[in-house]
């Protein structure tokens, strides 16, 4: 990316800010404890496959790439998160420049808007957290931003070859998380409904891009076809719920989640930015219509889903890059205040993740619930089990954390989901193990998986005297039926 002379000062300042942010994020990524979800994806990286029950495989590939360089450490698992946030920010600058410009205009205003869009996105907790953790949303946000940058190049240069970059980026975004289909679906909508889009439809380039995206996604299709469409059924099964009586609660949670994840002032700017595009849609350049097409329909899908079930706060985060571009031309004074508040909140969250200096109540202490006490729990459980007794857990995140945090002890996972994983399925029926089970789960151990010898105690994990969660310990033997159906797997051993 080339910085124009008129934007050299702004560009240099932005690059210095981005370098500083990336350095801080690498530090936080290395010092923060690994969450249960991250340990679960680390498990995936030791059983690489074209697909998994929960999500497509991109997060496993990213974890594998990082751990090959830095070992099975926190920074190894998360290495590509801060790096992709930095590179993705440059993609967003380019996308803002092209999509907000008139024709091929790349003057100072266009570059400033791109920089503002990138800073706004970096000021959100969505990217602030995503840049120091590793979840499917991390590669998803990166590849979708790359797709926006490639679309901006299509509009600004009128060169059809850029459509191939669009197809590749969209395919990789879908390989990261299926929700990319929602925003990617706005591209054919723009092609059909806009004058600029219909002109492109008379060329082979959008069709070649679609074919390339399908080709990139083909291994996941093949995996699902060979596994009873398990992943599609799991994710698609969420779409049929309809409980309008509860909608007010789910809609309130959806709104509150976005205000929190975007940070309050940035959220207002994102909404106002899309509103501004809607008011000037007819008179605006082609990029305006494209931004509307990739945000509004997807947003309506999330609202519709809230009439039947809870929408997780991170799901609409895919809309943030396009909304940040739309918000970039708004008043500087509001933009500066929004960015400042976002960075302050992100800094406090980073401090809480690493050192926990704030005495927050338990229900508001997200880092306590997700990050605290896993290593201590694993060590205590291994001590309770003894040198010759393996640990076992019937909850995937807990099993992954025990394996990651207690490398000196054999750890097994027992749950129906594991039949879909290419992990060792050893014949362990009848072997005595120590089951670690969350106390919040009602009832006893699953009789289809375990024969219970007896409850032998309890453990807890937490931080600074505050308990995050309690766990019950049981001496159990695994039933032959569970082992025979592949529902029991040996968890990987970390290499550090």
C-alpha positions as a printed NumPy array, in Angstrom:
array([[  0.   ,   0.   ,   0.   ],
       [  1.388,   3.4  ,  -1.049],
       [  0.86 ,   6.489,   1.121],
       [  0.097,   9.602,  -0.915],
       [  2.152,  12.731,  -0.208],
       [ -0.9  ,  14.577,   1.1  ],
       [ -1.468,  11.872,   3.724],
       [  2.175,  11.215,   4.717],
       [  1.851,  12.734,   8.183],
       [ -1.426,  10.949,   8.945],
       [ -0.059,   7.726,   7.477],
       [  3.118,   7.83 ,   9.542],
       [  1.18 ,   8.532,  12.725],
       [ -1.221,   5.686,  11.996],
       [  1.583,   3.228,  11.303],
       [  3.293,   4.181,  14.58 ],
       [ -0.009,   3.713,  16.435],
       [ -0.528,   0.341,  14.774],
       [  3.006,  -0.772,  15.626],
       [  2.478,   0.22 ,  19.266],
       [ -0.879,  -1.551,  19.438],
       [  0.596,  -4.698,  17.92 ],
       [  3.471,  -4.731,  20.416],
       [  1.071,  -4.382,  23.34 ],
       [ -1.203,  -7.066,  21.924],
       [  1.653,  -9.511,  21.489],
       [  2.61 ,  -8.915,  25.124],
       [ -0.947,  -9.397,  26.392],
       [ -1.425, -12.478,  24.199],
       [  1.671, -14.034,  25.725],
       [  0.846, -13.191,  29.355],
       [ -2.904, -13.889,  29.531],
       [ -4.05 , -17.401,  30.516],
       [ -5.498, -19.588,  27.773],
       [ -9.308, -19.785,  27.845],
       [-11.276, -23.038,  27.592],
       [-12.371, -22.256,  24.029],
       [ -8.786, -21.547,  22.982],
       [ -7.611, -24.801,  24.567],
       [-10.362, -26.557,  22.605],
       [ -9.117, -25.05 ,  19.325],
       [ -5.588, -26.016,  20.349],
       [ -6.895, -29.575,  20.534],
       [ -8.175, -29.19 ,  16.966],
       [ -4.688, -28.179,  15.841],
       [ -3.44 , -31.605,  16.957],
       [ -6.098, -33.317,  14.852],
       [ -6.094, -31.268,  11.643],
       [ -9.   , -32.075,   9.336],
       [-11.005, -30.361,   6.558],
       [-13.878, -29.827,   8.981],
       [-15.047, -30.037,  12.577],
       [-18.379, -30.362,  14.326],
       [-18.515, -26.758,  15.556],
       [-16.82 , -24.636,  12.877],
       [-14.723, -24.774,   9.704],
       [-11.009, -25.532,  10.149],
       [ -9.285, -22.163,   9.692],
       [ -8.817, -21.493,  13.418],
       [ -7.093, -24.876,  13.798],
       [ -4.731, -24.054,  10.924],
       [ -3.879, -20.683,  12.486],
       [ -3.207, -22.254,  15.9  ],
       [ -1.094, -24.934,  14.257],
       [  0.963, -22.32 ,  12.4  ],
       [  1.632, -20.347,  15.598],
       [  2.497, -23.344,  17.756],
       [  4.881, -24.725,  15.139],
       [  6.851, -21.505,  15.549],
       [  6.55 , -20.9  ,  19.304],
       [  5.448, -24.226,  20.76 ],
       [  2.234, -24.98 ,  22.658],
       [  2.387, -21.709,  24.566],
       [ -0.204, -18.976,  24.988],
       [  1.616, -16.771,  22.478],
       [  2.035, -19.701,  20.106],
       [ -1.71 , -20.36 ,  20.128],
       [ -2.491, -16.659,  19.615],
       [  0.435, -15.511,  17.478],
       [ -1.551, -14.849,  14.315],
       [ -4.219, -12.847,  16.183],
       [ -2.248,  -9.606,  16.768],
       [ -0.429,  -9.975,  13.449],
       [ -3.664, -10.419,  11.481],
       [ -5.217,  -7.442,  13.302],
       [ -2.312,  -5.275,  12.135],
       [ -2.407,  -6.456,   8.519],
       [ -6.205,  -6.352,   8.493],
       [ -6.078,  -2.728,   9.645],
       [ -4.048,  -1.875,   6.55 ],
       [ -6.606,  -3.686,   4.414],
       [ -9.335,  -1.592,   6.046],
       [ -7.464,   1.648,   5.279],
       [ -7.327,   0.658,   1.612],
       [-10.984,  -0.413,   1.614],
       [-12.082,   2.88 ,   3.169],
       [-10.056,   4.863,   0.652],
       [-11.599,   3.053,  -2.329],
       [-15.187,   2.521,  -1.172],
       [-15.704,   6.101,   0.015],
       [-13.998,   7.713,  -2.98 ],
       [-15.722,   8.935,  -6.122],
       [-14.466,   6.844,  -9.007],
       [-10.707,   6.347,  -8.675],
       [-10.206,   9.335,  -6.387],
       [ -7.451,   8.588,  -3.839],
       [ -6.879,  12.083,  -2.52 ],
       [ -6.077,  13.109,   1.018],
       [ -9.693,  12.898,   2.2  ],
       [ -9.996,   9.317,   0.976],
       [ -6.884,   8.22 ,   2.856],
       [ -7.964,  10.037,   6.01 ],
       [-11.317,   8.25 ,   5.937],
       [ -9.593,   4.899,   5.545],
       [ -7.307,   5.621,   8.496],
       [-10.234,   6.777,  10.619],
       [-12.144,   3.589,   9.799],
       [ -9.177,   1.451,  10.844],
       [ -8.711,   3.353,  14.112],
       [-12.422,   3.071,  14.917],
       [-12.352,  -0.681,  14.392],
       [ -9.2  ,  -1.026,  16.511],
       [-10.942,   0.937,  19.279],
       [-13.705,  -1.664,  19.584],
       [-13.545,  -4.414,  22.166],
       [-14.388,  -6.787,  19.315],
       [-10.997,  -6.278,  17.696],
       [ -9.237,  -5.475,  20.972],
       [-10.178,  -8.882,  22.376],
       [ -9.904, -10.665,  19.023],
       [ -6.335,  -9.403,  18.624],
       [ -5.153, -11.131,  21.836],
       [ -7.211, -14.335,  21.687],
       [ -7.709, -17.059,  19.092],
       [-11.252, -17.97 ,  18.076],
       [-12.901, -18.516,  14.658],
       [-13.854, -14.818,  14.672],
       [-10.171, -13.839,  14.444],
       [ -9.473, -15.237,  10.938],
       [-13.066, -14.468,   9.925],
       [-12.632, -10.735,  10.557],
       [ -9.275, -10.725,   8.79 ],
       [-10.41 , -12.446,   5.6  ],
       [-13.676, -10.504,   5.378],
       [-11.756,  -7.234,   5.689],
       [ -9.46 ,  -8.48 ,   2.931],
       [-12.557,  -9.146,   0.816],
       [-13.743,  -5.552,   1.375],
       [-10.312,  -4.263,   0.331],
       [-10.427,  -6.349,  -2.853],
       [-13.953,  -5.114,  -3.613],
       [-12.709,  -1.575,  -3.142],
       [ -9.981,  -2.264,  -5.704],
       [-12.597,  -3.611,  -8.131],
       [-14.573,  -0.368,  -7.897],
       [-11.597,   1.995,  -7.861],
       [ -9.54 ,   0.41 , -10.654],
       [-12.281,  -1.218, -12.757],
       [ -9.904,  -4.149, -13.255],
       [-11.715,  -7.453, -13.359],
       [ -8.769,  -9.472, -12.082],
       [ -9.392,  -8.061,  -8.595],
       [-12.535, -10.215,  -8.525],
       [-10.278, -13.25 ,  -8.1  ],
       [ -8.911, -11.725,  -4.88 ],
       [-12.528, -11.184,  -3.779],
       [-13.38 , -14.831,  -4.421],
       [-10.297, -16.093,  -2.603],
       [-10.885, -13.865,   0.431],
       [-14.586, -14.739,   0.64 ],
       [-13.809, -18.459,   0.401],
       [-11.239, -18.194,   3.189],
       [-13.69 , -16.194,   5.317],
       [-16.276, -18.968,   4.972],
       [-13.521, -21.469,   5.81 ],
       [-13.187, -19.51 ,   9.064],
       [-16.834, -19.315,  10.105],
       [-20.127, -19.972,   8.348],
       [-21.544, -16.552,   9.259],
       [-19.364, -15.137,   6.463],
       [-22.121, -16.376,   4.146],
       [-24.383, -13.62 ,   5.514],
       [-22.164, -10.71 ,   4.522],
       [-20.889, -12.439,   1.377],
       [-24.515, -12.787,   0.323],
       [-24.634,  -8.996,   0.019],
       [-22.2  ,  -9.119,  -2.919],
       [-24.606, -10.794,  -5.391],
       [-27.332,  -8.502,  -4.046],
       [-25.197,  -5.489,  -4.985],
       [-24.407,  -7.019,  -8.375],
       [-28.09 ,  -7.45 ,  -9.191],
       [-29.523,  -4.221,  -7.769],
       [-26.903,  -1.612,  -8.692],
       [-26.036,  -0.199, -12.095],
       [-22.327,  -0.757, -11.465],
       [-22.973,  -4.324, -10.373],
       [-25.096,  -5.236, -13.377],
       [-22.323,  -4.021, -15.644],
       [-19.927,  -6.433, -13.966],
       [-22.411,  -9.285, -14.35 ],
       [-21.981,  -9.023, -18.112],
       [-18.304,  -9.99 , -17.66 ],
       [-16.876, -13.362, -16.546],
       [-15.086, -11.94 , -13.505],
       [-17.773, -12.173, -10.75 ],
       [-18.616, -15.687, -11.95 ],
       [-14.976, -16.716, -11.767],
       [-14.796, -15.219,  -8.262],
       [-17.822, -17.25 ,  -7.179],
       [-16.274, -20.401,  -8.607],
       [-13.008, -19.731,  -6.791],
       [-14.84 , -19.194,  -3.494],
       [-16.686, -22.503,  -3.934],
       [-13.412, -24.243,  -4.796],
       [-11.757, -22.922,  -1.633],
       [-14.78 , -24.065,   0.402],
       [-14.992, -27.471,  -1.319],
       [-12.91 , -29.445,   1.268],
       [-15.372, -28.449,   3.983],
       [-18.284, -29.524,   1.808],
       [-16.574, -32.86 ,   1.222],
       [-15.901, -33.351,   4.942],
       [-19.537, -32.658,   5.806],
       [-20.763, -34.985,   3.075],
       [-18.609, -37.744,   4.551],
       [-19.743, -37.056,   8.131],
       [-23.509, -36.874,   7.773],
       [-23.5  , -33.079,   7.283],
       [-22.809, -32.85 ,  11.008],
       [-21.349, -29.331,  11.054],
       [-24.064, -27.881,   8.821],
       [-26.769, -29.536,  10.919],
       [-25.303, -28.181,  14.156],
       [-25.046, -24.599,  12.932],
       [-28.135, -24.599,  10.723],
       [-30.267, -26.07 ,  13.481],
       [-30.246, -22.682,  15.213],
       [-32.266, -20.997,  12.465],
       [-35.655, -22.642,  12.973],
       [-36.534, -21.386,  16.466],
       [-39.419, -18.946,  16.81 ],
       [-40.382, -17.612,  20.254],
       [-41.671, -14.056,  19.702],
       [-42.828, -13.824,  23.324],
       [-39.168, -13.881,  24.398],
       [-38.057, -11.584,  21.589],
       [-37.936,  -8.46 ,  23.745],
       [-35.32 , -10.08 ,  25.974],
       [-33.224, -11.44 ,  23.099],
       [-33.417,  -8.146,  21.2  ],
       [-32.356,  -6.239,  24.315],
       [-29.408,  -8.632,  24.753],
       [-28.497,  -8.202,  21.082],
       [-28.489,  -4.412,  21.395],
       [-26.645,  -4.417,  24.711],
       [-24.06 ,  -6.841,  23.398],
       [-23.272,  -4.599,  20.435],
       [-23.066,  -1.463,  22.589],
       [-20.59 ,  -3.267,  24.833],
       [-18.563,  -4.993,  22.135],
       [-18.267,  -1.918,  19.913],
       [-17.975,   0.361,  22.979],
       [-20.817,   2.885,  23.41 ],
       [-19.622,   5.877,  21.367],
       [-18.182,   3.767,  18.558],
       [-21.509,   1.919,  18.351],
       [-23.367,   5.204,  17.896],
       [-20.946,   6.203,  15.129],
       [-21.323,   2.834,  13.365],
       [-25.098,   3.159,  13.336],
       [-24.965,   6.804,  12.249],
       [-22.527,   5.917,   9.487],
       [-24.878,   3.366,   7.962],
       [-27.748,   5.848,   8.342],
       [-25.725,   8.46 ,   6.5  ],
       [-25.11 ,   6.075,   3.615],
       [-28.807,   5.269,   3.419],
       [-29.712,   8.957,   3.17 ],
       [-27.218,   9.589,   0.357],
       [-27.457,   6.232,  -1.37 ],
       [-28.66 ,   7.462,  -4.774],
       [-26.169,  10.318,  -5.016],
       [-23.215,   8.399,  -3.583],
       [-20.5  ,   6.431,  -5.397],
       [-20.823,   2.65 ,  -6.01 ],
       [-18.997,   1.845,  -2.795],
       [-21.878,   3.24 ,  -0.738],
       [-24.366,   0.788,  -2.205],
       [-21.928,  -2.081,  -1.667],
       [-21.453,  -1.197,   2.008],
       [-25.219,  -1.139,   2.474],
       [-25.613,  -4.493,   0.716],
       [-23.102,  -6.305,   2.929],
       [-24.455,  -4.922,   6.214],
       [-28.225,  -4.304,   6.202],
       [-29.456,  -7.776,   5.072],
       [-27.095,  -9.543,   7.486],
       [-28.174,  -7.248,  10.331],
       [-31.811,  -8.101,   9.591],
       [-30.977, -11.812,   9.782],
       [-29.551, -11.318,  13.278],
       [-32.667,  -9.386,  14.321],
       [-34.878, -12.155,  12.918],
       [-32.862, -14.765,  14.815],
       [-33.443, -12.829,  18.041],
       [-37.172, -13.561,  17.682],
       [-36.408, -17.211,  18.325],
       [-33.183, -17.5  ,  20.273],
       [-30.259, -15.64 ,  21.798],
       [-27.803, -13.954,  19.412],
       [-24.286, -14.212,  20.794],
       [-22.686, -10.765,  21.026],
       [-19.78 , -11.658,  18.744],
       [-21.9  , -12.871,  15.816],
       [-22.707,  -9.421,  14.344],
       [-19.058,  -8.388,  14.742],
       [-18.591,  -9.338,  11.103],
       [-20.516,  -6.161,  10.214],
       [-18.104,  -3.857,  12.025],
       [-15.462,  -3.331,   9.289],
       [-18.018,  -2.107,   6.734],
       [-19.798,  -0.016,   9.379],
       [-16.478,   1.554,  10.434],
       [-15.875,   2.598,   6.825],
       [-19.362,   4.089,   6.667],
       [-18.744,   6.022,   9.908],
       [-15.36 ,   7.423,   8.854],
       [-16.644,  10.667,   7.231],
       [-18.514,  11.721,  10.395],
       [-17.393,  14.673,  12.544],
       [-13.832,  14.52 ,  13.856],
       [-14.735,  15.58 ,  17.401],
       [-17.107,  12.619,  17.864],
       [-14.706,  10.23 ,  16.191],
       [-11.841,  11.208,  18.513],
       [-13.964,  10.857,  21.647],
       [-15.297,   7.473,  20.516],
       [-11.83 ,   6.142,  19.707],
       [-10.381,   7.436,  22.99 ],
       [-13.105,   5.778,  25.079],
       [-12.706,   2.526,  23.167],
       [ -8.952,   2.395,  23.726],
       [ -9.356,   3.188,  27.438],
       [-11.856,   0.347,  27.889],
       [ -9.656,  -2.037,  25.918],
       [ -6.63 ,  -1.09 ,  28.046],
       [ -8.567,  -1.803,  31.245],
       [ -9.598,  -5.19 ,  29.867],
       [ -5.992,  -6.01 ,  28.965],
       [ -4.849,  -5.07 ,  32.475],
       [ -7.584,  -7.188,  34.014],
       [ -6.635, -10.174,  31.832],
       [ -2.978, -10.053,  32.83 ],
       [ -2.927,  -8.745,  36.414],
       [ -6.571,  -8.323,  37.559],
       [ -6.073,  -5.015,  39.416],
       [ -9.786,  -4.091,  39.431],
       [-11.971,  -5.55 ,  42.224],
       [-14.945,  -6.247,  39.951],
       [-17.973,  -8.208,  41.192],
       [-18.122, -11.789,  39.971],
       [-21.011, -11.304,  37.532],
       [-19.117,  -8.506,  35.734],
       [-15.687, -10.102,  35.918],
       [-15.435, -11.683,  32.459],
       [-11.707, -12.388,  32.711],
       [-12.236, -14.181,  36.039],
       [-14.858, -16.488,  34.553],
       [-13.005, -17.248,  31.317],
       [ -9.311, -17.13 ,  32.199],
       [ -8.664, -17.532,  35.906],
       [ -7.301, -20.543,  37.747],
       [ -7.064, -23.202,  35.051],
       [ -3.447, -24.187,  35.757],
       [ -4.063, -24.48 ,  39.482],
       [ -7.185, -26.563,  38.885],
       [ -5.328, -28.928,  36.562],
       [ -2.444, -29.367,  39.006],
       [ -4.79 , -30.076,  41.922],
       [ -6.811, -32.554,  39.87 ],
       [ -3.662, -34.388,  38.777],
       [ -2.519, -34.55 ,  42.405],
       [ -5.894, -35.94 ,  43.526],
       [ -5.804, -38.547,  40.752],
       [ -2.319, -39.823,  41.631],
       [  0.496, -40.847,  39.29 ],
       [ -1.236, -43.856,  37.685],
       [ -4.809, -42.591,  37.324],
       [ -5.766, -40.503,  34.29 ],
       [ -8.137, -37.555,  34.358],
       [-11.336, -37.469,  32.342],
       [-13.903, -34.734,  31.67 ],
       [-17.31 , -34.835,  29.991],
       [-17.208, -31.168,  28.896],
       [-15.038, -30.309,  25.893],
       [-13.582, -27.02 ,  27.167],
       [-12.737, -28.475,  30.574],
       [-11.118, -31.552,  29.02 ],
       [ -9.019, -29.335,  26.738],
       [ -7.903, -27.115,  29.625],
       [ -6.925, -30.112,  31.758],
       [ -4.869, -31.503,  28.887],
       [ -3.225, -28.178,  28.148],
       [ -2.517, -27.193,  31.765],
       [ -1.552, -30.628,  33.206],
       [  0.962, -32.056,  30.703],
       [  2.328, -34.579,  33.178],
       [ -0.993, -36.417,  33.481],
       [ -2.921, -38.444,  30.901],
       [ -6.237, -36.769,  30.106],
       [ -9.251, -38.251,  28.348],
       [-12.418, -36.608,  27.06 ],
       [-15.744, -38.424,  27.059],
       [-18.578, -36.828,  25.133],
       [-20.531, -37.715,  21.946],
       [-18.923, -34.833,  20.003],
       [-15.53 , -36.534,  20.018],
       [-16.625, -39.2  ,  17.534],
       [-16.154, -36.542,  14.825],
       [-12.487, -35.874,  15.688],
       [ -9.407, -37.619,  14.383],
       [ -7.923, -38.089,  17.847],
       [ -6.812, -41.448,  19.299],
       [ -9.79 , -43.544,  20.414],
       [ -8.08 , -45.975,  22.794],
       [ -9.794, -49.07 ,  24.26 ],
       [-10.116, -47.706,  27.789],
       [-13.382, -49.383,  28.848],
       [-13.233, -50.496,  32.457],
       [-10.202, -48.367,  33.33 ],
       [-10.502, -46.353,  36.544],
       [-10.218, -42.584,  36.085],
       [-10.831, -39.393,  38.031],
       [-13.745, -37.485,  36.521],
       [-13.617, -33.693,  36.909],
       [-17.12 , -32.282,  36.438],
       [-18.485, -28.754,  36.826],
       [-20.741, -28.403,  39.857],
       [-23.091, -26.164,  37.878],
       [-24.171, -29.163,  35.811],
       [-27.243, -30.718,  37.362],
       [-27.41 , -34.41 ,  38.139],
       [-24.57 , -36.881,  38.272],
       [-22.228, -38.236,  35.63 ],
       [-23.853, -39.604,  32.469],
       [-24.645, -43.318,  33.079],
       [-24.231, -43.999,  29.353],
       [-20.573, -42.957,  29.66 ],
       [-19.533, -43.875,  33.21 ],
       [-19.967, -46.353,  36.002],
       [-19.481, -44.255,  39.138],
       [-17.4  , -45.728,  41.943],
       [-17.961, -42.743,  44.215],
       [-17.676, -38.993,  44.7  ],
       [-14.306, -38.196,  46.261],
       [-14.255, -34.434,  46.742],
       [-14.37 , -31.082,  45.024],
       [-12.08 , -28.392,  43.658],
       [-12.457, -24.811,  42.549],
       [-10.654, -22.345,  40.346],
       [-10.49 , -18.606,  40.786],
       [ -8.304, -15.595,  41.392],
       [ -7.535, -13.256,  44.287],
       [ -9.833, -15.139,  46.641],
       [-12.816, -15.004,  44.255],
       [-14.19 , -18.295,  42.934],
       [-14.944, -18.594,  39.229],
       [-16.317, -22.15 ,  39.258],
       [-16.481, -25.278,  41.422],
       [-15.926, -28.846,  40.294],
       [-16.933, -32.243,  41.682],
       [-14.518, -35.198,  41.572],
       [-15.68 , -38.786,  40.955],
       [-13.869, -42.099,  40.703],
       [-15.353, -43.698,  37.593],
       [-14.833, -46.424,  35.054],
       [-15.681, -45.867,  31.412],
       [-18.45 , -47.986,  29.926],
       [-17.594, -50.221,  26.99 ],
       [-20.397, -48.772,  24.847],
       [-18.993, -45.225,  25.078],
       [-15.495, -46.389,  24.201],
       [-16.751, -48.523,  21.326],
       [-18.677, -45.649,  19.727],
       [-15.634, -43.378,  19.637],
       [-16.975, -41.015,  22.291],
       [-13.799, -41.316,  24.382],
       [-10.552, -39.82 ,  23.086],
       [ -7.043, -39.305,  24.434],
       [ -6.272, -35.599,  24.553],
       [ -3.005, -34.276,  23.065],
       [  0.034, -33.578,  25.216],
       [  1.434, -30.01 ,  24.922],
       [  4.998, -29.49 ,  23.729],
       [  6.647, -26.456,  25.305]])
